[in-house]
Amino acid sequence: DAGITQSPRHKVTETGTPVTLRCHQTENHRYMYWYRQDPGHGLRLIHYSYGVKDTDKGEVSDGYSVSRSKTEDFLLTLESATSSQTSVYFCAISDSSGGKQETQYFGPGTRLLVL
Amino acid sequence: SQQGEEDPQALSIQEGENATMNCSYKTSINNLQWYRQNSGRGLVHLILIRSNEREKHSGRLRVTLDTSKKSSSLLITASRAADTASYFCATGLYTGANSKLTFGKGITLSVRP
């Protein structure tokens, strides 16, 4: 999985609790992304980062925050988990080719169940 | 908003047959990519075709892009049981210094031995 790890791989939590998912890469890629995958919706972008401390919102960012204090780590926080955030979360990375990042490389995913 | 829409949603073929999957999109793109996802795993990049290209090959994969029809197709020739997976098209668009991918909902391919 292109030097990308996600932790934890599985998590069960209760509604209202904060949850942090971690993505760690060893590829020194500049760009990192968080997606969620749900049946019938495919992959949807939550947040992405284009450098240390540089992040931006994606399509479904409500209820999520991110932080990137080091090139290799990108954290996704569910501030107060809800059942609608039960999903499989994927981290992805990419680097620049000719100034534009194109191909993305995905981590193994984190299965989150919010009860 | 979903950009790529794959067709069919599910495809079942016999080993050795060819598999053709289609993707349509709505707005301008800079590139279109195809990814594969095996059950319980992350997505794996298969092939990228840029908006000024019409056809690309990679091993048993052939992808075409018709920007006038806003559509792409992925052909897997001589399919194998190991090709059983979900396949996603993703449209890439450059936005300033960044680019984003928008994924379709995926096609489930089953290859029967």
JSON list of N, CA and C in Angstrom, two decimals, chain A residues 26-104:
[
{"chain": "A", "resi": 26, "resn": "THR", "atom": "N", "xyz": [5.37, 7.09, 4.51]},
{"chain": "A", "resi": 26, "resn": "THR", "atom": "CA", "xyz": [6.83, 7.09, 4.49]},
{"chain": "A", "resi": 26, "resn": "THR", "atom": "C", "xyz": [7.36, 7.50, 3.12]},
{"chain": "A", "resi": 27, "resn": "GLU", "atom": "N", "xyz": [6.49, 8.05, 2.28]},
{"chain": "A", "resi": 27, "resn": "GLU", "atom": "CA", "xyz": [6.86, 8.38, 0.89]},
{"chain": "A", "resi": 27, "resn": "GLU", "atom": "C", "xyz": [7.27, 9.84, 0.72]},
{"chain": "A", "resi": 28, "resn": "ASN", "atom": "N", "xyz": [7.13, 10.65, 1.75]},
{"chain": "A", "resi": 28, "resn": "ASN", "atom": "CA", "xyz": [7.46, 12.08, 1.68]},
{"chain": "A", "resi": 28, "resn": "ASN", "atom": "C", "xyz": [6.64, 12.80, 0.61]},
{"chain": "A", "resi": 29, "resn": "HIS", "atom": "N", "xyz": [5.40, 12.32, 0.38]},
{"chain": "A", "resi": 29, "resn": "HIS", "atom": "CA", "xyz": [4.53, 12.98, -0.58]},
{"chain": "A", "resi": 29, "resn": "HIS", "atom": "C", "xyz": [3.93, 14.23, 0.04]},
{"chain": "A", "resi": 30, "resn": "ARG", "atom": "N", "xyz": [3.74, 15.23, -0.76]},
{"chain": "A", "resi": 30, "resn": "ARG", "atom": "CA", "xyz": [3.25, 16.51, -0.27]},
{"chain": "A", "resi": 30, "resn": "ARG", "atom": "C", "xyz": [1.75, 16.49, 0.04]},
{"chain": "A", "resi": 31, "resn": "TYR", "atom": "N", "xyz": [0.98, 15.79, -0.78]},
{"chain": "A", "resi": 31, "resn": "TYR", "atom": "CA", "xyz": [-0.47, 15.88, -0.68]},
{"chain": "A", "resi": 31, "resn": "TYR", "atom": "C", "xyz": [-1.04, 14.66, 0.05]},
{"chain": "A", "resi": 32, "resn": "MET", "atom": "N", "xyz": [-1.97, 14.93, 0.95]},
{"chain": "A", "resi": 32, "resn": "MET", "atom": "CA", "xyz": [-2.65, 13.85, 1.67]},
{"chain": "A", "resi": 32, "resn": "MET", "atom": "C", "xyz": [-4.13, 14.14, 1.70]},
{"chain": "A", "resi": 33, "resn": "TYR", "atom": "N", "xyz": [-4.93, 13.05, 1.69]},
{"chain": "A", "resi": 33, "resn": "TYR", "atom": "CA", "xyz": [-6.37, 13.17, 1.57]},
{"chain": "A", "resi": 33, "resn": "TYR", "atom": "C", "xyz": [-7.06, 12.21, 2.53]},
{"chain": "A", "resi": 34, "resn": "TRP", "atom": "N", "xyz": [-8.22, 12.60, 2.99]},
{"chain": "A", "resi": 34, "resn": "TRP", "atom": "CA", "xyz": [-9.11, 11.71, 3.73]},
{"chain": "A", "resi": 34, "resn": "TRP", "atom": "C", "xyz": [-10.42, 11.57, 2.95]},
{"chain": "A", "resi": 35, "resn": "TYR", "atom": "N", "xyz": [-10.81, 10.31, 2.72]},
{"chain": "A", "resi": 35, "resn": "TYR", "atom": "CA", "xyz": [-12.08, 9.99, 2.07]},
{"chain": "A", "resi": 35, "resn": "TYR", "atom": "C", "xyz": [-12.90, 9.11, 3.00]},
{"chain": "A", "resi": 36, "resn": "ARG", "atom": "N", "xyz": [-14.19, 9.11, 2.76]},
{"chain": "A", "resi": 36, "resn": "ARG", "atom": "CA", "xyz": [-15.04, 8.10, 3.37]},
{"chain": "A", "resi": 36, "resn": "ARG", "atom": "C", "xyz": [-15.74, 7.33, 2.26]},
{"chain": "A", "resi": 37, "resn": "GLN", "atom": "N", "xyz": [-15.94, 6.04, 2.51]},
{"chain": "A", "resi": 37, "resn": "GLN", "atom": "CA", "xyz": [-16.58, 5.19, 1.52]},
{"chain": "A", "resi": 37, "resn": "GLN", "atom": "C", "xyz": [-17.83, 4.57, 2.10]},
{"chain": "A", "resi": 38, "resn": "ASP", "atom": "N", "xyz": [-18.94, 4.80, 1.46]},
{"chain": "A", "resi": 38, "resn": "ASP", "atom": "CA", "xyz": [-20.22, 4.29, 1.92]},
{"chain": "A", "resi": 38, "resn": "ASP", "atom": "C", "xyz": [-20.94, 3.62, 0.77]},
{"chain": "A", "resi": 39, "resn": "PRO", "atom": "N", "xyz": [-21.69, 2.57, 1.06]},
{"chain": "A", "resi": 39, "resn": "PRO", "atom": "CA", "xyz": [-22.46, 1.91, -0.01]},
{"chain": "A", "resi": 39, "resn": "PRO", "atom": "C", "xyz": [-23.36, 2.89, -0.73]},
{"chain": "A", "resi": 40, "resn": "GLY", "atom": "N", "xyz": [-23.34, 2.84, -2.05]},
{"chain": "A", "resi": 40, "resn": "GLY", "atom": "CA", "xyz": [-24.19, 3.72, -2.84]},
{"chain": "A", "resi": 40, "resn": "GLY", "atom": "C", "xyz": [-23.64, 5.12, -3.06]},
{"chain": "A", "resi": 41, "resn": "HIS", "atom": "N", "xyz": [-22.49, 5.42, -2.42]},
{"chain": "A", "resi": 41, "resn": "HIS", "atom": "CA", "xyz": [-21.93, 6.77, -2.57]},
{"chain": "A", "resi": 41, "resn": "HIS", "atom": "C", "xyz": [-20.51, 6.76, -3.13]},
{"chain": "A", "resi": 42, "resn": "GLY", "atom": "N", "xyz": [-19.89, 5.63, -3.21]},
{"chain": "A", "resi": 42, "resn": "GLY", "atom": "CA", "xyz": [-18.50, 5.63, -3.65]},
{"chain": "A", "resi": 42, "resn": "GLY", "atom": "C", "xyz": [-17.61, 6.30, -2.62]},
{"chain": "A", "resi": 43, "resn": "LEU", "atom": "N", "xyz": [-16.54, 6.91, -3.09]},
{"chain": "A", "resi": 43, "resn": "LEU", "atom": "CA", "xyz": [-15.62, 7.63, -2.21]},
{"chain": "A", "resi": 43, "resn": "LEU", "atom": "C", "xyz": [-15.93, 9.12, -2.26]},
{"chain": "A", "resi": 44, "resn": "ARG", "atom": "N", "xyz": [-15.96, 9.72, -1.11]},
{"chain": "A", "resi": 44, "resn": "ARG", "atom": "CA", "xyz": [-16.20, 11.16, -1.04]},
{"chain": "A", "resi": 44, "resn": "ARG", "atom": "C", "xyz": [-15.09, 11.81, -0.23]},
{"chain": "A", "resi": 45, "resn": "LEU", "atom": "N", "xyz": [-14.60, 12.93, -0.72]},
{"chain": "A", "resi": 45, "resn": "LEU", "atom": "CA", "xyz": [-13.47, 13.62, -0.10]},
{"chain": "A", "resi": 45, "resn": "LEU", "atom": "C", "xyz": [-13.94, 14.41, 1.12]},
{"chain": "A", "resi": 46, "resn": "ILE", "atom": "N", "xyz": [-13.25, 14.20, 2.24]},
{"chain": "A", "resi": 46, "resn": "ILE", "atom": "CA", "xyz": [-13.60, 14.90, 3.48]},
{"chain": "A", "resi": 46, "resn": "ILE", "atom": "C", "xyz": [-12.74, 16.16, 3.62]},
{"chain": "A", "resi": 47, "resn": "HIS", "atom": "N", "xyz": [-11.44, 15.97, 3.68]},
{"chain": "A", "resi": 47, "resn": "HIS", "atom": "CA", "xyz": [-10.48, 17.06, 3.77]},
{"chain": "A", "resi": 47, "resn": "HIS", "atom": "C", "xyz": [-9.22, 16.63, 3.03]},
{"chain": "A", "resi": 48, "resn": "TYR", "atom": "N", "xyz": [-8.41, 17.60, 2.67]},
{"chain": "A", "resi": 48, "resn": "TYR", "atom": "CA", "xyz": [-7.12, 17.28, 2.10]},
{"chain": "A", "resi": 48, "resn": "TYR", "atom": "C", "xyz": [-6.08, 18.28, 2.57]},
{"chain": "A", "resi": 49, "resn": "SER", "atom": "N", "xyz": [-4.82, 17.90, 2.36]},
{"chain": "A", "resi": 49, "resn": "SER", "atom": "CA", "xyz": [-3.72, 18.76, 2.78]},
{"chain": "A", "resi": 49, "resn": "SER", "atom": "C", "xyz": [-2.74, 18.89, 1.63]},
{"chain": "A", "resi": 50, "resn": "TYR", "atom": "N", "xyz": [-2.27, 20.10, 1.42]},
{"chain": "A", "resi": 50, "resn": "TYR", "atom": "CA", "xyz": [-1.29, 20.35, 0.36]},
{"chain": "A", "resi": 50, "resn": "TYR", "atom": "C", "xyz": [0.05, 20.76, 0.93]},
{"chain": "A", "resi": 51, "resn": "GLY", "atom": "N", "xyz": [0.24, 20.52, 2.21]},
{"chain": "A", "resi": 51, "resn": "GLY", "atom": "CA", "xyz": [1.52, 20.78, 2.85]},
{"chain": "A", "resi": 51, "resn": "GLY", "atom": "C", "xyz": [1.33, 20.83, 4.36]},
{"chain": "A", "resi": 52, "resn": "VAL", "atom": "N", "xyz": [2.44, 20.89, 5.06]},
{"chain": "A", "resi": 52, "resn": "VAL", "atom": "CA", "xyz": [2.36, 20.98, 6.53]},
{"chain": "A", "resi": 52, "resn": "VAL", "atom": "C", "xyz": [1.57, 22.23, 6.91]},
{"chain": "A", "resi": 53, "resn": "LYS", "atom": "N", "xyz": [0.59, 22.02, 7.75]},
{"chain": "A", "resi": 53, "resn": "LYS", "atom": "CA", "xyz": [-0.30, 23.06, 8.25]},
{"chain": "A", "resi": 53, "resn": "LYS", "atom": "C", "xyz": [-1.21, 23.67, 7.17]},
{"chain": "A", "resi": 54, "resn": "ASP", "atom": "N", "xyz": [-1.18, 23.13, 5.97]},
{"chain": "A", "resi": 54, "resn": "ASP", "atom": "CA", "xyz": [-2.05, 23.62, 4.89]},
{"chain": "A", "resi": 54, "resn": "ASP", "atom": "C", "xyz": [-3.12, 22.58, 4.58]},
{"chain": "A", "resi": 55, "resn": "THR", "atom": "N", "xyz": [-4.36, 22.93, 4.92]},
{"chain": "A", "resi": 55, "resn": "THR", "atom": "CA", "xyz": [-5.45, 21.98, 4.68]},
{"chain": "A", "resi": 55, "resn": "THR", "atom": "C", "xyz": [-6.64, 22.71, 4.07]},
{"chain": "A", "resi": 56, "resn": "ASP", "atom": "N", "xyz": [-7.54, 21.93, 3.48]},
{"chain": "A", "resi": 56, "resn": "ASP", "atom": "CA", "xyz": [-8.74, 22.52, 2.90]},
{"chain": "A", "resi": 56, "resn": "ASP", "atom": "C", "xyz": [-9.86, 21.50, 2.97]},
{"chain": "A", "resi": 57, "resn": "LYS", "atom": "N", "xyz": [-11.08, 22.04, 2.85]},
{"chain": "A", "resi": 57, "resn": "LYS", "atom": "CA", "xyz": [-12.25, 21.18, 2.96]},
{"chain": "A", "resi": 57, "resn": "LYS", "atom": "C", "xyz": [-12.55, 20.47, 1.65]},
{"chain": "A", "resi": 58, "resn": "GLY", "atom": "N", "xyz": [-13.15, 19.30, 1.81]},
{"chain": "A", "resi": 58, "resn": "GLY", "atom": "CA", "xyz": [-13.65, 18.57, 0.67]},
{"chain": "A", "resi": 58, "resn": "GLY", "atom": "C", "xyz": [-15.16, 18.63, 0.61]},
{"chain": "A", "resi": 59, "resn": "GLU", "atom": "N", "xyz": [-15.71, 17.63, -0.03]},
{"chain": "A", "resi": 59, "resn": "GLU", "atom": "CA", "xyz": [-17.14, 17.59, -0.30]},
{"chain": "A", "resi": 59, "resn": "GLU", "atom": "C", "xyz": [-18.01, 17.39, 0.94]},
{"chain": "A", "resi": 60, "resn": "VAL", "atom": "N", "xyz": [-17.50, 16.61, 1.91]},
{"chain": "A", "resi": 60, "resn": "VAL", "atom": "CA", "xyz": [-18.31, 16.23, 3.08]},
{"chain": "A", "resi": 60, "resn": "VAL", "atom": "C", "xyz": [-17.53, 16.51, 4.36]},
{"chain": "A", "resi": 61, "resn": "SER", "atom": "N", "xyz": [-17.20, 17.75, 4.62]},
{"chain": "A", "resi": 61, "resn": "SER", "atom": "CA", "xyz": [-16.32, 18.11, 5.72]},
{"chain": "A", "resi": 61, "resn": "SER", "atom": "C", "xyz": [-17.04, 18.39, 7.04]},
{"chain": "A", "resi": 62, "resn": "ASP", "atom": "N", "xyz": [-18.34, 18.56, 7.02]},
{"chain": "A", "resi": 62, "resn": "ASP", "atom": "CA", "xyz": [-19.06, 18.90, 8.26]},
{"chain": "A", "resi": 62, "resn": "ASP", "atom": "C", "xyz": [-18.90, 17.81, 9.30]},
{"chain": "A", "resi": 63, "resn": "GLY", "atom": "N", "xyz": [-18.51, 18.21, 10.52]},
{"chain": "A", "resi": 63, "resn": "GLY", "atom": "CA", "xyz": [-18.35, 17.25, 11.61]},
{"chain": "A", "resi": 63, "resn": "GLY", "atom": "C", "xyz": [-16.95, 16.66, 11.69]},
{"chain": "A", "resi": 64, "resn": "TYR", "atom": "N", "xyz": [-16.08, 17.07, 10.78]},
{"chain": "A", "resi": 64, "resn": "TYR", "atom": "CA", "xyz": [-14.70, 16.57, 10.74]},
{"chain": "A", "resi": 64, "resn": "TYR", "atom": "C", "xyz": [-13.71, 17.73, 10.79]},
{"chain": "A", "resi": 65, "resn": "SER", "atom": "N", "xyz": [-12.57, 17.49, 11.42]},
{"chain": "A", "resi": 65, "resn": "SER", "atom": "CA", "xyz": [-11.46, 18.43, 11.35]},
{"chain": "A", "resi": 65, "resn": "SER", "atom": "C", "xyz": [-10.19, 17.62, 11.09]},
{"chain": "A", "resi": 66, "resn": "VAL", "atom": "N", "xyz": [-9.17, 18.30, 10.60]},
{"chain": "A", "resi": 66, "resn": "VAL", "atom": "CA", "xyz": [-7.91, 17.63, 10.29]},
{"chain": "A", "resi": 66, "resn": "VAL", "atom": "C", "xyz": [-6.75, 18.47, 10.79]},
{"chain": "A", "resi": 67, "resn": "SER", "atom": "N", "xyz": [-5.62, 17.81, 10.92]},
{"chain": "A", "resi": 67, "resn": "SER", "atom": "CA", "xyz": [-4.39, 18.53, 11.25]},
{"chain": "A", "resi": 67, "resn": "SER", "atom": "C", "xyz": [-3.22, 17.82, 10.62]},
{"chain": "A", "resi": 68, "resn": "ARG", "atom": "N", "xyz": [-2.24, 18.62, 10.22]},
{"chain": "A", "resi": 68, "resn": "ARG", "atom": "CA", "xyz": [-1.02, 18.07, 9.63]},
{"chain": "A", "resi": 68, "resn": "ARG", "atom": "C", "xyz": [0.15, 18.89, 10.15]},
{"chain": "A", "resi": 69, "resn": "SER", "atom": "N", "xyz": [0.80, 18.38, 11.19]},
{"chain": "A", "resi": 69, "resn": "SER", "atom": "CA", "xyz": [1.93, 19.08, 11.81]},
{"chain": "A", "resi": 69, "resn": "SER", "atom": "C", "xyz": [3.26, 18.58, 11.27]},
{"chain": "A", "resi": 70, "resn": "LYS", "atom": "N", "xyz": [3.23, 17.43, 10.60]},
{"chain": "A", "resi": 70, "resn": "LYS", "atom": "CA", "xyz": [4.44, 16.87, 9.99]},
{"chain": "A", "resi": 70, "resn": "LYS", "atom": "C", "xyz": [4.08, 16.35, 8.60]},
{"chain": "A", "resi": 71, "resn": "THR", "atom": "N", "xyz": [5.04, 16.30, 7.71]},
{"chain": "A", "resi": 71, "resn": "THR", "atom": "CA", "xyz": [4.78, 15.80, 6.36]},
{"chain": "A", "resi": 71, "resn": "THR", "atom": "C", "xyz": [4.17, 14.41, 6.39]},
{"chain": "A", "resi": 72, "resn": "GLU", "atom": "N", "xyz": [4.65, 13.58, 7.31]},
{"chain": "A", "resi": 72, "resn": "GLU", "atom": "CA", "xyz": [4.26, 12.17, 7.27]},
{"chain": "A", "resi": 72, "resn": "GLU", "atom": "C", "xyz": [2.93, 11.85, 7.92]},
{"chain": "A", "resi": 73, "resn": "ASP", "atom": "N", "xyz": [2.37, 12.76, 8.71]},
{"chain": "A", "resi": 73, "resn": "ASP", "atom": "CA", "xyz": [1.15, 12.43, 9.45]},
{"chain": "A", "resi": 73, "resn": "ASP", "atom": "C", "xyz": [-0.01, 13.36, 9.12]},
{"chain": "A", "resi": 74, "resn": "PHE", "atom": "N", "xyz": [-1.18, 12.76, 8.93]},
{"chain": "A", "resi": 74, "resn": "PHE", "atom": "CA", "xyz": [-2.40, 13.52, 8.65]},
{"chain": "A", "resi": 74, "resn": "PHE", "atom": "C", "xyz": [-3.49, 12.93, 9.53]},
{"chain": "A", "resi": 75, "resn": "LEU", "atom": "N", "xyz": [-3.99, 13.73, 10.46]},
{"chain": "A", "resi": 75, "resn": "LEU", "atom": "CA", "xyz": [-4.98, 13.25, 11.43]},
{"chain": "A", "resi": 75, "resn": "LEU", "atom": "C", "xyz": [-6.38, 13.72, 11.05]},
{"chain": "A", "resi": 76, "resn": "LEU", "atom": "N", "xyz": [-7.32, 12.83, 11.19]},
{"chain": "A", "resi": 76, "resn": "LEU", "atom": "CA", "xyz": [-8.74, 13.15, 10.97]},
{"chain": "A", "resi": 76, "resn": "LEU", "atom": "C", "xyz": [-9.45, 13.01, 12.31]},
{"chain": "A", "resi": 77, "resn": "THR", "atom": "N", "xyz": [-10.14, 14.05, 12.74]},
{"chain": "A", "resi": 77, "resn": "THR", "atom": "CA", "xyz": [-10.86, 14.02, 14.01]},
{"chain": "A", "resi": 77, "resn": "THR", "atom": "C", "xyz": [-12.35, 14.20, 13.79]},
{"chain": "A", "resi": 78, "resn": "LEU", "atom": "N", "xyz": [-13.09, 13.28, 14.36]},
{"chain": "A", "resi": 78, "resn": "LEU", "atom": "CA", "xyz": [-14.54, 13.43, 14.43]},
{"chain": "A", "resi": 78, "resn": "LEU", "atom": "C", "xyz": [-14.81, 14.08, 15.77]},
{"chain": "A", "resi": 79, "resn": "GLU", "atom": "N", "xyz": [-15.26, 15.30, 15.75]},
{"chain": "A", "resi": 79, "resn": "GLU", "atom": "CA", "xyz": [-15.33, 16.07, 16.98]},
{"chain": "A", "resi": 79, "resn": "GLU", "atom": "C", "xyz": [-16.33, 15.48, 17.98]},
{"chain": "A", "resi": 80, "resn": "SER", "atom": "N", "xyz": [-17.46, 15.02, 17.47]},
{"chain": "A", "resi": 80, "resn": "SER", "atom": "CA", "xyz": [-18.48, 14.38, 18.31]},
{"chain": "A", "resi": 80, "resn": "SER", "atom": "C", "xyz": [-19.17, 13.36, 17.42]},
{"chain": "A", "resi": 81, "resn": "ALA", "atom": "N", "xyz": [-18.72, 12.12, 17.51]},
{"chain": "A", "resi": 81, "resn": "ALA", "atom": "CA", "xyz": [-19.14, 11.11, 16.53]},
{"chain": "A", "resi": 81, "resn": "ALA", "atom": "C", "xyz": [-20.65, 10.91, 16.52]},
{"chain": "A", "resi": 82, "resn": "THR", "atom": "N", "xyz": [-21.18, 10.74, 15.32]},
{"chain": "A", "resi": 82, "resn": "THR", "atom": "CA", "xyz": [-22.60, 10.43, 15.14]},
{"chain": "A", "resi": 82, "resn": "THR", "atom": "C", "xyz": [-22.73, 9.14, 14.35]},
{"chain": "A", "resi": 83, "resn": "SER", "atom": "N", "xyz": [-23.89, 8.52, 14.40]},
{"chain": "A", "resi": 83, "resn": "SER", "atom": "CA", "xyz": [-24.08, 7.25, 13.71]},
{"chain": "A", "resi": 83, "resn": "SER", "atom": "C", "xyz": [-23.91, 7.41, 12.19]},
{"chain": "A", "resi": 84, "resn": "SER", "atom": "N", "xyz": [-24.18, 8.61, 11.68]},
{"chain": "A", "resi": 84, "resn": "SER", "atom": "CA", "xyz": [-24.02, 8.85, 10.24]},
{"chain": "A", "resi": 84, "resn": "SER", "atom": "C", "xyz": [-22.55, 8.86, 9.81]},
{"chain": "A", "resi": 85, "resn": "GLN", "atom": "N", "xyz": [-21.66, 8.89, 10.77]},
{"chain": "A", "resi": 85, "resn": "GLN", "atom": "CA", "xyz": [-20.23, 8.84, 10.46]},
{"chain": "A", "resi": 85, "resn": "GLN", "atom": "C", "xyz": [-19.68, 7.42, 10.49]},
{"chain": "A", "resi": 86, "resn": "THR", "atom": "N", "xyz": [-20.54, 6.44, 10.72]},
{"chain": "A", "resi": 86, "resn": "THR", "atom": "CA", "xyz": [-20.15, 5.05, 10.55]},
{"chain": "A", "resi": 86, "resn": "THR", "atom": "C", "xyz": [-19.79, 4.85, 9.08]},
{"chain": "A", "resi": 87, "resn": "SER", "atom": "N", "xyz": [-18.58, 4.41, 8.83]},
{"chain": "A", "resi": 87, "resn": "SER", "atom": "CA", "xyz": [-18.10, 4.34, 7.46]},
{"chain": "A", "resi": 87, "resn": "SER", "atom": "C", "xyz": [-16.74, 3.67, 7.43]},
{"chain": "A", "resi": 88, "resn": "VAL", "atom": "N", "xyz": [-16.22, 3.52, 6.22]},
{"chain": "A", "resi": 88, "resn": "VAL", "atom": "CA", "xyz": [-14.82, 3.11, 6.05]},
{"chain": "A", "resi": 88, "resn": "VAL", "atom": "C", "xyz": [-14.06, 4.35, 5.58]},
{"chain": "A", "resi": 89, "resn": "TYR", "atom": "N", "xyz": [-13.00, 4.67, 6.30]},
{"chain": "A", "resi": 89, "resn": "TYR", "atom": "CA", "xyz": [-12.24, 5.88, 6.02]},
{"chain": "A", "resi": 89, "resn": "TYR", "atom": "C", "xyz": [-10.90, 5.50, 5.37]},
{"chain": "A", "resi": 90, "resn": "PHE", "atom": "N", "xyz": [-10.61, 6.17, 4.26]},
{"chain": "A", "resi": 90, "resn": "PHE", "atom": "CA", "xyz": [-9.37, 5.92, 3.53]},
{"chain": "A", "resi": 90, "resn": "PHE", "atom": "C", "xyz": [-8.53, 7.18, 3.49]},
{"chain": "A", "resi": 91, "resn": "CYS", "atom": "N", "xyz": [-7.27, 6.98, 3.71]},
{"chain": "A", "resi": 91, "resn": "CYS", "atom": "CA", "xyz": [-6.28, 8.02, 3.51]},
{"chain": "A", "resi": 91, "resn": "CYS", "atom": "C", "xyz": [-5.61, 7.78, 2.17]},
{"chain": "A", "resi": 92, "resn": "ALA", "atom": "N", "xyz": [-5.24, 8.85, 1.49]},
{"chain": "A", "resi": 92, "resn": "ALA", "atom": "CA", "xyz": [-4.52, 8.72, 0.23]},
{"chain": "A", "resi": 92, "resn": "ALA", "atom": "C", "xyz": [-3.43, 9.78, 0.18]},
{"chain": "A", "resi": 93, "resn": "ILE", "atom": "N", "xyz": [-2.41, 9.51, -0.63]},
{"chain": "A", "resi": 93, "resn": "ILE", "atom": "CA", "xyz": [-1.32, 10.47, -0.80]},
{"chain": "A", "resi": 93, "resn": "ILE", "atom": "C", "xyz": [-1.04, 10.65, -2.29]},
{"chain": "A", "resi": 94, "resn": "SER", "atom": "N", "xyz": [-0.45, 11.76, -2.63]},
{"chain": "A", "resi": 94, "resn": "SER", "atom": "CA", "xyz": [0.01, 11.95, -4.01]},
{"chain": "A", "resi": 94, "resn": "SER", "atom": "C", "xyz": [1.13, 12.97, -4.01]},
{"chain": "A", "resi": 95, "resn": "ASP", "atom": "N", "xyz": [1.84, 12.99, -5.10]},
{"chain": "A", "resi": 95, "resn": "ASP", "atom": "CA", "xyz": [2.93, 13.93, -5.23]},
{"chain": "A", "resi": 95, "resn": "ASP", "atom": "C", "xyz": [2.80, 14.65, -6.56]},
{"chain": "A", "resi": 96, "resn": "SER", "atom": "N", "xyz": [3.65, 15.61, -6.77]},
{"chain": "A", "resi": 96, "resn": "SER", "atom": "CA", "xyz": [3.53, 16.44, -7.96]},
{"chain": "A", "resi": 96, "resn": "SER", "atom": "C", "xyz": [4.24, 15.82, -9.14]},
{"chain": "A", "resi": 97, "resn": "SER", "atom": "N", "xyz": [3.62, 15.94, -10.28]},
{"chain": "A", "resi": 97, "resn": "SER", "atom": "CA", "xyz": [4.27, 15.55, -11.53]},
{"chain": "A", "resi": 97, "resn": "SER", "atom": "C", "xyz": [4.08, 16.72, -12.49]},
{"chain": "A", "resi": 98, "resn": "GLY", "atom": "N", "xyz": [5.15, 17.40, -12.79]},
{"chain": "A", "resi": 98, "resn": "GLY", "atom": "CA", "xyz": [5.02, 18.58, -13.63]},
{"chain": "A", "resi": 98, "resn": "GLY", "atom": "C", "xyz": [4.23, 19.68, -12.93]},
{"chain": "A", "resi": 99, "resn": "GLY", "atom": "N", "xyz": [4.26, 19.68, -11.63]},
{"chain": "A", "resi": 99, "resn": "GLY", "atom": "CA", "xyz": [3.56, 20.72, -10.89]},
{"chain": "A", "resi": 99, "resn": "GLY", "atom": "C", "xyz": [2.14, 20.36, -10.52]},
{"chain": "A", "resi": 100, "resn": "LYS", "atom": "N", "xyz": [1.63, 19.21, -10.99]},
{"chain": "A", "resi": 100, "resn": "LYS", "atom": "CA", "xyz": [0.26, 18.82, -10.68]},
{"chain": "A", "resi": 100, "resn": "LYS", "atom": "C", "xyz": [0.27, 17.42, -10.09]},
{"chain": "A", "resi": 101, "resn": "GLN", "atom": "N", "xyz": [-0.41, 17.26, -8.99]},
{"chain": "A", "resi": 101, "resn": "GLN", "atom": "CA", "xyz": [-0.51, 15.91, -8.44]},
{"chain": "A", "resi": 101, "resn": "GLN", "atom": "C", "xyz": [-1.60, 15.17, -9.17]},
{"chain": "A", "resi": 102, "resn": "GLU", "atom": "N", "xyz": [-1.40, 13.92, -9.46]},
{"chain": "A", "resi": 102, "resn": "GLU", "atom": "CA", "xyz": [-2.36, 13.17, -10.26]},
{"chain": "A", "resi": 102, "resn": "GLU", "atom": "C", "xyz": [-2.72, 11.85, -9.60]},
{"chain": "A", "resi": 103, "resn": "THR", "atom": "N", "xyz": [-1.89, 10.84, -9.74]},
{"chain": "A", "resi": 103, "resn": "THR", "atom": "CA", "xyz": [-2.20, 9.53, -9.18]},
{"chain": "A", "resi": 103, "resn": "THR", "atom": "C", "xyz": [-2.22, 9.60, -7.67]},
{"chain": "A", "resi": 104, "resn": "GLN", "atom": "N", "xyz": [-3.22, 8.98, -7.08]},
{"chain": "A", "resi": 104, "resn": "GLN", "atom": "CA", "xyz": [-3.30, 8.87, -5.63]},
{"chain": "A", "resi": 104, "resn": "GLN", "atom": "C", "xyz": [-3.05, 7.44, -5.19]}
]
